[in-house]
C-alpha cells in the first residue's frame, strides 16, 4: 500500500474518529425532537446540551492533537489554497 497503516488500523481509527461527529448529530437531533414535542423535559435538554458540548470539545481536542502530531512528524498541516512552508502555492483547481 501507499502507507504503512493496516486495513484494520485504518478502519478502527476511522470509526473512532467519526464517533464525536455522530454524537453531535445525535445530540442535535434529540434536542430538536425534545423541543418539538409536547412534553418538554428540562433534564433531557440539559443532558443533551452537555453531551453536545462534550462532543464539540472532543472534536477540538482530537484536531489539536492530530495537528501537533503532524507537526512533530514534519508534516505541516495547511489550509487548502494556502502556500506551503517553502512559499509554493498549490496547483489551481479545475472546476
PDB file of N, CA and C in Angstrom:
ATOM      1  N   UNK A   1       0.802  -1.186   0.000  1.00  0.00           N
ATOM      2  CA  UNK A   1       0.000   0.000   0.000  1.00  0.00           C
ATOM      3  C   UNK A   1       0.846   1.250   0.000  1.00  0.00           C
ATOM      4  N   UNK A   2       0.194   2.348  -0.098  1.00  0.00           N
ATOM      5  CA  UNK A   2       0.861   3.648  -0.123  1.00  0.00           C
ATOM      6  C   UNK A   2       1.360   4.055   1.261  1.00  0.00           C
ATOM      7  N   UNK A   3       0.776   3.490   2.312  1.00  0.00           N
ATOM      8  CA  UNK A   3       1.198   3.808   3.679  1.00  0.00           C
ATOM      9  C   UNK A   3       1.444   2.523   4.443  1.00  0.00           C
ATOM     10  N   UNK A   4       1.967   2.669   5.650  1.00  0.00           N
ATOM     11  CA  UNK A   4       2.226   1.510   6.495  1.00  0.00           C
ATOM     12  C   UNK A   4       1.034   1.193   7.409  1.00  0.00           C
ATOM     13  N   UNK A   5      -0.086   1.848   7.182  1.00  0.00           N
ATOM     14  CA  UNK A   5      -1.278   1.636   8.007  1.00  0.00           C
ATOM     15  C   UNK A   5      -2.016   0.409   7.498  1.00  0.00           C
ATOM     16  N   UNK A   6      -2.320  -0.500   8.424  1.00  0.00           N
ATOM     17  CA  UNK A   6      -3.059  -1.699   8.031  1.00  0.00           C
ATOM     18  C   UNK A   6      -4.531  -1.357   7.819  1.00  0.00           C
ATOM     19  N   UNK A   7      -5.225  -2.228   7.122  1.00  0.00           N
ATOM     20  CA  UNK A   7      -6.649  -2.003   6.877  1.00  0.00           C
ATOM     21  C   UNK A   7      -7.429  -1.968   8.190  1.00  0.00           C
ATOM     22  N   UNK A   8      -7.105  -2.878   9.098  1.00  0.00           N
ATOM     23  CA  UNK A   8      -7.787  -2.899  10.393  1.00  0.00           C
ATOM     24  C   UNK A   8      -7.536  -1.636  11.196  1.00  0.00           C
ATOM     25  N   UNK A   9      -6.274  -1.173  11.199  1.00  0.00           N
ATOM     26  CA  UNK A   9      -5.947   0.063  11.908  1.00  0.00           C
ATOM     27  C   UNK A   9      -6.646   1.262  11.308  1.00  0.00           C
ATOM     28  N   UNK A  10      -6.706   1.277   9.982  1.00  0.00           N
ATOM     29  CA  UNK A  10      -7.393   2.369   9.292  1.00  0.00           C
ATOM     30  C   UNK A  10      -8.886   2.363   9.631  1.00  0.00           C
ATOM     31  N   UNK A  11      -9.495   1.180   9.587  1.00  0.00           N
ATOM     32  CA  UNK A  11     -10.933   1.073   9.874  1.00  0.00           C
ATOM     33  C   UNK A  11     -11.231   1.465  11.316  1.00  0.00           C
ATOM     34  N   UNK A  12     -10.405   1.002  12.266  1.00  0.00           N
ATOM     35  CA  UNK A  12     -10.620   1.333  13.673  1.00  0.00           C
ATOM     36  C   UNK A  12     -10.417   2.827  13.913  1.00  0.00           C
ATOM     37  N   UNK A  13      -9.358   3.379  13.360  1.00  0.00           N
ATOM     38  CA  UNK A  13      -9.110   4.815  13.520  1.00  0.00           C
ATOM     39  C   UNK A  13     -10.212   5.661  12.908  1.00  0.00           C
ATOM     40  N   UNK A  14     -10.697   5.242  11.759  1.00  0.00           N
ATOM     41  CA  UNK A  14     -11.789   5.978  11.120  1.00  0.00           C
ATOM     42  C   UNK A  14     -13.058   5.924  11.966  1.00  0.00           C
ATOM     43  N   UNK A  15     -13.370   4.734  12.498  1.00  0.00           N
ATOM     44  CA  UNK A  15     -14.577   4.587  13.319  1.00  0.00           C
ATOM     45  C   UNK A  15     -14.480   5.435  14.586  1.00  0.00           C
ATOM     46  N   UNK A  16     -13.327   5.408  15.244  1.00  0.00           N
ATOM     47  CA  UNK A  16     -13.152   6.203  16.462  1.00  0.00           C
ATOM     48  C   UNK A  16     -13.198   7.697  16.126  1.00  0.00           C
ATOM     49  N   UNK A  17     -12.593   8.078  15.021  1.00  0.00           N
ATOM     50  CA  UNK A  17     -12.590   9.481  14.630  1.00  0.00           C
ATOM     51  C   UNK A  17     -13.958  10.017  14.255  1.00  0.00           C
ATOM     52  N   UNK A  18     -14.849   9.140  13.799  1.00  0.00           N
ATOM     53  CA  UNK A  18     -16.191   9.580  13.404  1.00  0.00           C
ATOM     54  C   UNK A  18     -17.159   9.651  14.580  1.00  0.00           C
ATOM     55  N   UNK A  19     -16.847   9.005  15.682  1.00  0.00           N
ATOM     56  CA  UNK A  19     -17.782   8.960  16.811  1.00  0.00           C
ATOM     57  C   UNK A  19     -18.178  10.337  17.346  1.00  0.00           C
ATOM     58  N   UNK A  20     -17.238  11.262  17.598  1.00  0.00           N
ATOM     59  CA  UNK A  20     -17.671  12.564  18.127  1.00  0.00           C
ATOM     60  C   UNK A  20     -18.629  13.301  17.195  1.00  0.00           C
ATOM     61  N   UNK A  21     -18.368  13.244  15.896  1.00  0.00           N
ATOM     62  CA  UNK A  21     -19.250  13.935  14.953  1.00  0.00           C
ATOM     63  C   UNK A  21     -20.647  13.314  14.975  1.00  0.00           C
ATOM     64  N   UNK A  22     -20.706  11.999  15.020  1.00  0.00           N
ATOM     65  CA  UNK A  22     -22.009  11.345  15.073  1.00  0.00           C
ATOM     66  C   UNK A  22     -22.724  11.655  16.382  1.00  0.00           C
ATOM     67  N   UNK A  23     -21.966  11.762  17.475  1.00  0.00           N
ATOM     68  CA  UNK A  23     -22.574  12.136  18.755  1.00  0.00           C
ATOM     69  C   UNK A  23     -23.171  13.535  18.679  1.00  0.00           C
ATOM     70  N   UNK A  24     -22.496  14.437  17.987  1.00  0.00           N
ATOM     71  CA  UNK A  24     -23.026  15.794  17.816  1.00  0.00           C
ATOM     72  C   UNK A  24     -24.329  15.756  17.030  1.00  0.00           C
ATOM     73  N   UNK A  25     -24.354  14.995  15.940  1.00  0.00           N
ATOM     74  CA  UNK A  25     -25.577  14.898  15.139  1.00  0.00           C
ATOM     75  C   UNK A  25     -26.733  14.311  15.945  1.00  0.00           C
ATOM     76  N   UNK A  26     -26.451  13.289  16.728  1.00  0.00           N
ATOM     77  CA  UNK A  26     -27.497  12.668  17.546  1.00  0.00           C
ATOM     78  C   UNK A  26     -27.997  13.650  18.594  1.00  0.00           C
ATOM     79  N   UNK A  27     -27.085  14.383  19.229  1.00  0.00           N
ATOM     80  CA  UNK A  27     -27.490  15.346  20.260  1.00  0.00           C
ATOM     81  C   UNK A  27     -28.343  16.458  19.660  1.00  0.00           C
ATOM     82  N   UNK A  28     -27.967  16.938  18.480  1.00  0.00           N
ATOM     83  CA  UNK A  28     -28.752  17.989  17.828  1.00  0.00           C
ATOM     84  C   UNK A  28     -30.137  17.460  17.467  1.00  0.00           C
ATOM     85  N   UNK A  29     -30.195  16.250  16.943  1.00  0.00           N
ATOM     86  CA  UNK A  29     -31.485  15.661  16.599  1.00  0.00           C
ATOM     87  C   UNK A  29     -32.357  15.434  17.815  1.00  0.00           C
ATOM     88  N   UNK A  30     -31.757  14.944  18.897  1.00  0.00           N
ATOM     89  CA  UNK A  30     -32.519  14.711  20.127  1.00  0.00           C
ATOM     90  C   UNK A  30     -33.022  16.023  20.715  1.00  0.00           C
ATOM     91  N   UNK A  31     -32.191  17.062  20.666  1.00  0.00           N
ATOM     92  CA  UNK A  31     -32.619  18.364  21.186  1.00  0.00           C
ATOM     93  C   UNK A  31     -33.755  18.930  20.346  1.00  0.00           C
ATOM     94  N   UNK A  32     -33.662  18.776  19.033  1.00  0.00           N
ATOM     95  CA  UNK A  32     -34.743  19.245  18.162  1.00  0.00           C
ATOM     96  C   UNK A  32     -36.030  18.484  18.402  1.00  0.00           C
ATOM     97  N   UNK A  33     -35.900  17.177  18.594  1.00  0.00           N
ATOM     98  CA  UNK A  33     -37.069  16.351  18.872  1.00  0.00           C
ATOM     99  C   UNK A  33     -37.708  16.740  20.205  1.00  0.00           C
ATOM    100  N   UNK A  34     -36.880  16.981  21.214  1.00  0.00           N
ATOM    101  CA  UNK A  34     -37.410  17.369  22.528  1.00  0.00           C
ATOM    102  C   UNK A  34     -38.085  18.736  22.459  1.00  0.00           C
ATOM    103  N   UNK A  35     -37.507  19.644  21.696  1.00  0.00           N
ATOM    104  CA  UNK A  35     -38.088  20.982  21.590  1.00  0.00           C
ATOM    105  C   UNK A  35     -39.402  20.960  20.811  1.00  0.00           C
ATOM    106  N   UNK A  36     -39.517  20.041  19.860  1.00  0.00           N
ATOM    107  CA  UNK A  36     -40.720  19.980  19.029  1.00  0.00           C
ATOM    108  C   UNK A  36     -41.843  19.176  19.679  1.00  0.00           C
ATOM    109  N   UNK A  37     -41.520  18.384  20.667  1.00  0.00           N
ATOM    110  CA  UNK A  37     -42.553  17.546  21.284  1.00  0.00           C
ATOM    111  C   UNK A  37     -43.381  18.354  22.275  1.00  0.00           C
ATOM    112  N   UNK A  38     -44.535  17.804  22.608  1.00  0.00           N
ATOM    113  CA  UNK A  38     -45.418  18.467  23.569  1.00  0.00           C
ATOM    114  C   UNK A  38     -44.893  18.335  24.990  1.00  0.00           C
ATOM    115  N   UNK A  39     -44.134  17.293  25.236  1.00  0.00           N
ATOM    116  CA  UNK A  39     -43.600  17.061  26.580  1.00  0.00           C
ATOM    117  C   UNK A  39     -42.175  17.583  26.650  1.00  0.00           C
ATOM    118  N   UNK A  40     -42.014  18.774  27.205  1.00  0.00           N
ATOM    119  CA  UNK A  40     -40.696  19.375  27.325  1.00  0.00           C
ATOM    120  C   UNK A  40     -40.113  18.970  28.669  1.00  0.00           C
ATOM    121  N   UNK A  41     -38.970  18.311  28.636  1.00  0.00           N
ATOM    122  CA  UNK A  41     -38.291  17.899  29.870  1.00  0.00           C
ATOM    123  C   UNK A  41     -36.954  18.609  29.945  1.00  0.00           C
ATOM    124  N   UNK A  42     -36.833  19.484  30.936  1.00  0.00           N
ATOM    125  CA  UNK A  42     -35.603  20.255  31.083  1.00  0.00           C
ATOM    126  C   UNK A  42     -34.398  19.344  31.258  1.00  0.00           C
ATOM    127  N   UNK A  43     -34.545  18.263  32.011  1.00  0.00           N
ATOM    128  CA  UNK A  43     -33.417  17.360  32.264  1.00  0.00           C
ATOM    129  C   UNK A  43     -32.891  16.754  30.957  1.00  0.00           C
ATOM    130  N   UNK A  44     -33.796  16.361  30.076  1.00  0.00           N
ATOM    131  CA  UNK A  44     -33.367  15.786  28.798  1.00  0.00           C
ATOM    132  C   UNK A  44     -32.609  16.810  27.960  1.00  0.00           C
ATOM    133  N   UNK A  45     -33.116  18.029  27.930  1.00  0.00           N
ATOM    134  CA  UNK A  45     -32.459  19.080  27.157  1.00  0.00           C
ATOM    135  C   UNK A  45     -31.102  19.409  27.774  1.00  0.00           C
ATOM    136  N   UNK A  46     -31.035  19.449  29.099  1.00  0.00           N
ATOM    137  CA  UNK A  46     -29.772  19.742  29.774  1.00  0.00           C
ATOM    138  C   UNK A  46     -28.735  18.661  29.498  1.00  0.00           C
ATOM    139  N   UNK A  47     -29.143  17.407  29.580  1.00  0.00           N
ATOM    140  CA  UNK A  47     -28.221  16.309  29.297  1.00  0.00           C
ATOM    141  C   UNK A  47     -27.778  16.359  27.839  1.00  0.00           C
ATOM    142  N   UNK A  48     -28.690  16.657  26.939  1.00  0.00           N
ATOM    143  CA  UNK A  48     -28.342  16.787  25.530  1.00  0.00           C
ATOM    144  C   UNK A  48     -27.364  17.923  25.286  1.00  0.00           C
ATOM    145  N   UNK A  49     -27.562  19.041  25.972  1.00  0.00           N
ATOM    146  CA  UNK A  49     -26.656  20.175  25.817  1.00  0.00           C
ATOM    147  C   UNK A  49     -25.260  19.837  26.329  1.00  0.00           C
ATOM    148  N   UNK A  50     -25.195  19.139  27.456  1.00  0.00           N
ATOM    149  CA  UNK A  50     -23.897  18.730  27.998  1.00  0.00           C
ATOM    150  C   UNK A  50     -23.217  17.748  27.047  1.00  0.00           C
ATOM    151  N   UNK A  51     -23.973  16.816  26.512  1.00  0.00           N
ATOM    152  CA  UNK A  51     -23.406  15.848  25.563  1.00  0.00           C
ATOM    153  C   UNK A  51     -22.904  16.549  24.307  1.00  0.00           C
ATOM    154  N   UNK A  52     -23.646  17.529  23.826  1.00  0.00           N
ATOM    155  CA  UNK A  52     -23.237  18.282  22.648  1.00  0.00           C
ATOM    156  C   UNK A  52     -21.938  19.037  22.916  1.00  0.00           C
ATOM    157  N   UNK A  53     -21.855  19.685  24.057  1.00  0.00           N
ATOM    158  CA  UNK A  53     -20.625  20.414  24.405  1.00  0.00           C
ATOM    159  C   UNK A  53     -19.442  19.465  24.548  1.00  0.00           C
ATOM    160  N   UNK A  54     -19.665  18.303  25.150  1.00  0.00           N
ATOM    161  CA  UNK A  54     -18.587  17.324  25.302  1.00  0.00           C
ATOM    162  C   UNK A  54     -18.113  16.812  23.947  1.00  0.00           C
ATOM    163  N   UNK A  55     -19.040  16.583  23.036  1.00  0.00           N
ATOM    164  CA  UNK A  55     -18.663  16.099  21.709  1.00  0.00           C
ATOM    165  C   UNK A  55     -17.882  17.165  20.942  1.00  0.00           C
ATOM    166  N   UNK A  56     -18.301  18.416  21.050  1.00  0.00           N
ATOM    167  CA  UNK A  56     -17.580  19.505  20.377  1.00  0.00           C
ATOM    168  C   UNK A  56     -16.172  19.640  20.964  1.00  0.00           C
ATOM    169  N   UNK A  57     -16.056  19.525  22.286  1.00  0.00           N
ATOM    170  CA  UNK A  57     -14.738  19.589  22.928  1.00  0.00           C
ATOM    171  C   UNK A  57     -13.863  18.426  22.477  1.00  0.00           C
ATOM    172  N   UNK A  58     -14.443  17.242  22.346  1.00  0.00           N
ATOM    173  CA  UNK A  58     -13.671  16.075  21.897  1.00  0.00           C
ATOM    174  C   UNK A  58     -13.164  16.280  20.477  1.00  0.00           C
ATOM    175  N   UNK A  59     -13.997  16.813  19.606  1.00  0.00           N
ATOM    176  CA  UNK A  59     -13.572  17.072  18.228  1.00  0.00           C
ATOM    177  C   UNK A  59     -12.418  18.082  18.221  1.00  0.00           C
ATOM    178  N   UNK A  60     -12.521  19.127  19.011  1.00  0.00           N
ATOM    179  CA  UNK A  60     -11.469  20.143  19.061  1.00  0.00           C
ATOM    180  C   UNK A  60     -10.166  19.553  19.597  1.00  0.00           C
ATOM    181  N   UNK A  61     -10.251  18.748  20.652  1.00  0.00           N
ATOM    182  CA  UNK A  61      -9.047  18.147  21.227  1.00  0.00           C
ATOM    183  C   UNK A  61      -8.391  17.179  20.252  1.00  0.00           C
ATOM    184  N   UNK A  62      -9.184  16.383  19.571  1.00  0.00           N
ATOM    185  CA  UNK A  62      -8.630  15.444  18.591  1.00  0.00           C
ATOM    186  C   UNK A  62      -7.936  16.205  17.470  1.00  0.00           C
ATOM    187  N   UNK A  63      -8.550  17.274  16.999  1.00  0.00           N
ATOM    188  CA  UNK A  63      -7.951  18.066  15.920  1.00  0.00           C
ATOM    189  C   UNK A  63      -6.639  18.698  16.363  1.00  0.00           C
ATOM    190  N   UNK A  64      -6.598  19.235  17.570  1.00  0.00           N
ATOM    191  CA  UNK A  64      -5.367  19.856  18.067  1.00  0.00           C
ATOM    192  C   UNK A  64      -4.256  18.820  18.237  1.00  0.00           C
ATOM    193  N   UNK A  65      -4.586  17.661  18.787  1.00  0.00           N
ATOM    194  CA  UNK A  65      -3.569  16.615  18.959  1.00  0.00           C
ATOM    195  C   UNK A  65      -3.079  16.091  17.621  1.00  0.00           C
ATOM    196  N   UNK A  66      -3.980  15.931  16.666  1.00  0.00           N
ATOM    197  CA  UNK A  66      -3.573  15.453  15.350  1.00  0.00           C
ATOM    198  C   UNK A  66      -2.662  16.468  14.677  1.00  0.00           C
ATOM    199  N   UNK A  67      -2.994  17.736  14.777  1.00  0.00           N
ATOM    200  CA  UNK A  67      -2.160  18.777  14.178  1.00  0.00           C
ATOM    201  C   UNK A  67      -0.783  18.810  14.831  1.00  0.00           C
ATOM    202  N   UNK A  68      -0.732  18.685  16.166  1.00  0.00           N
ATOM    203  CA  UNK A  68       0.559  18.673  16.857  1.00  0.00           C
ATOM    204  C   UNK A  68       1.382  17.452  16.457  1.00  0.00           C
ATOM    205  N   UNK A  69       0.736  16.304  16.331  1.00  0.00           N
ATOM    206  CA  UNK A  69       1.446  15.087  15.936  1.00  0.00           C
ATOM    207  C   UNK A  69       1.986  15.211  14.518  1.00  0.00           C
ATOM    208  N   UNK A  70       1.196  15.795  13.615  1.00  0.00           N
ATOM    209  CA  UNK A  70       1.661  16.003  12.249  1.00  0.00           C
ATOM    210  C   UNK A  70       2.853  16.949  12.198  1.00  0.00           C
ATOM    211  N   UNK A  71       2.788  18.013  12.996  1.00  0.00           N
ATOM    212  CA  UNK A  71       3.923  18.940  13.035  1.00  0.00           C
ATOM    213  C   UNK A  71       5.170  18.262  13.582  1.00  0.00           C
ATOM    214  N   UNK A  72       5.010  17.417  14.618  1.00  0.00           N
ATOM    215  CA  UNK A  72       6.146  16.697  15.189  1.00  0.00           C
ATOM    216  C   UNK A  72       6.756  15.737  14.179  1.00  0.00           C
ATOM    217  N   UNK A  73       5.934  15.223  13.279  1.00  0.00           N
ATOM    218  CA  UNK A  73       6.421  14.309  12.246  1.00  0.00           C
ATOM    219  C   UNK A  73       6.990  15.061  11.046  1.00  0.00           C
ATOM    220  N   UNK A  74       6.907  16.393  11.079  1.00  0.00           N
ATOM    221  CA  UNK A  74       7.424  17.185   9.980  1.00  0.00           C
ATOM    222  C   UNK A  74       6.445  17.368   8.844  1.00  0.00           C
ATOM    223  N   UNK A  75       5.204  17.061   9.097  1.00  0.00           N
ATOM    224  CA  UNK A  75       4.159  17.224   8.088  1.00  0.00           C
ATOM    225  C   UNK A  75       3.355  18.457   8.480  1.00  0.00           C
ATOM    226  N   UNK A  76       3.469  19.497   7.705  1.00  0.00           N
ATOM    227  CA  UNK A  76       2.774  20.736   8.028  1.00  0.00           C
ATOM    228  C   UNK A  76       1.342  20.661   7.536  1.00  0.00           C
ATOM    229  N   UNK A  77       0.429  20.895   8.442  1.00  0.00           N
ATOM    230  CA  UNK A  77      -0.984  20.953   8.062  1.00  0.00           C
ATOM    231  C   UNK A  77      -1.273  22.364   7.583  1.00  0.00           C
ATOM    232  N   UNK A  78      -1.835  22.476   6.402  1.00  0.00           N
ATOM    233  CA  UNK A  78      -2.156  23.793   5.865  1.00  0.00           C
ATOM    234  C   UNK A  78      -3.549  23.773   5.273  1.00  0.00           C
ATOM    235  N   UNK A  79      -4.133  24.928   5.249  1.00  0.00           N
ATOM    236  CA  UNK A  79      -5.482  25.046   4.705  1.00  0.00           C
ATOM    237  C   UNK A  79      -5.412  24.948   3.187  1.00  0.00           C
ATOM    238  N   UNK A  80      -6.450  24.402   2.559  1.00  0.00           N
ATOM    239  CA  UNK A  80      -6.469  24.329   1.092  1.00  0.00           C
ATOM    240  C   UNK A  80      -6.373  25.715   0.482  1.00  0.00           C
ATOM    241  N   UNK A  81      -5.524  25.836  -0.547  1.00  0.00           N
ATOM    242  CA  UNK A  81      -5.392  27.103  -1.237  1.00  0.00           C
ATOM    243  C   UNK A  81      -4.317  28.016  -0.682  1.00  0.00           C
ATOM    244  N   UNK A  82      -3.646  27.620   0.405  1.00  0.00           N
ATOM    245  CA  UNK A  82      -2.600  28.442   1.000  1.00  0.00           C
ATOM    246  C   UNK A  82      -1.231  27.892   0.634  1.00  0.00           C
ATOM    247  N   UNK A  83      -0.250  28.771   0.611  1.00  0.00           N
ATOM    248  CA  UNK A  83       1.111  28.375   0.267  1.00  0.00           C
ATOM    249  C   UNK A  83       1.698  27.504   1.380  1.00  0.00           C
ATOM    250  N   UNK A  84       2.597  26.602   1.008  1.00  0.00           N
ATOM    251  CA  UNK A  84       3.256  25.762   1.999  1.00  0.00           C
ATOM    252  C   UNK A  84       4.435  26.517   2.614  1.00  0.00           C
ATOM    253  N   UNK A  85       5.218  25.840   3.463  1.00  0.00           N
ATOM    254  CA  UNK A  85       6.313  26.484   4.177  1.00  0.00           C
ATOM    255  C   UNK A  85       7.364  27.040   3.222  1.00  0.00           C
ATOM    256  N   UNK A  86       7.536  26.446   2.053  1.00  0.00           N
ATOM    257  CA  UNK A  86       8.519  26.916   1.078  1.00  0.00           C
ATOM    258  C   UNK A  86       7.958  28.041   0.206  1.00  0.00           C
ATOM    259  N   UNK A  87       6.707  28.435   0.431  1.00  0.00           N
ATOM    260  CA  UNK A  87       6.103  29.511  -0.333  1.00  0.00           C
ATOM    261  C   UNK A  87       5.469  29.072  -1.636  1.00  0.00           C
ATOM    262  N   UNK A  88       5.380  27.758  -1.858  1.00  0.00           N
ATOM    263  CA  UNK A  88       4.770  27.261  -3.094  1.00  0.00           C
ATOM    264  C   UNK A  88       3.257  27.238  -2.943  1.00  0.00           C
ATOM    265  N   UNK A  89       2.597  27.735  -3.936  1.00  0.00           N
ATOM    266  CA  UNK A  89       1.130  27.696  -3.949  1.00  0.00           C
ATOM    267  C   UNK A  89       0.677  26.380  -4.557  1.00  0.00           C
ATOM    268  N   UNK A  90      -0.474  25.872  -4.139  1.00  0.00           N
ATOM    269  CA  UNK A  90      -0.986  24.631  -4.716  1.00  0.00           C
ATOM    270  C   UNK A  90      -1.406  24.858  -6.163  1.00  0.00           C
ATOM    271  N   UNK A  91      -1.451  23.801  -6.944  1.00  0.00           N
ATOM    272  CA  UNK A  91      -1.899  23.972  -8.333  1.00  0.00           C
ATOM    273  C   UNK A  91      -3.359  24.416  -8.352  1.00  0.00           C
ATOM    274  N   UNK A  92      -3.744  25.179  -9.373  1.00  0.00           N
ATOM    275  CA  UNK A  92      -5.138  25.640  -9.434  1.00  0.00           C
ATOM    276  C   UNK A  92      -6.089  24.468  -9.621  1.00  0.00           C
ATOM    277  N   UNK A  93      -7.219  24.586  -8.999  1.00  0.00           N
ATOM    278  CA  UNK A  93      -8.221  23.531  -9.143  1.00  0.00           C
ATOM    279  C   UNK A  93      -9.029  23.797 -10.409  1.00  0.00           C
ATOM    280  N   UNK A  94      -9.411  22.740 -11.057  1.00  0.00           N
ATOM    281  CA  UNK A  94     -10.199  22.858 -12.288  1.00  0.00           C
ATOM    282  C   UNK A  94     -11.634  22.471 -11.980  1.00  0.00           C
ATOM    283  N   UNK A  95     -12.484  23.471 -11.866  1.00  0.00           N
ATOM    284  CA  UNK A  95     -13.884  23.193 -11.538  1.00  0.00           C
ATOM    285  C   UNK A  95     -14.745  23.380 -12.730  1.00  0.00           C
TER     286      UNK A  95
END
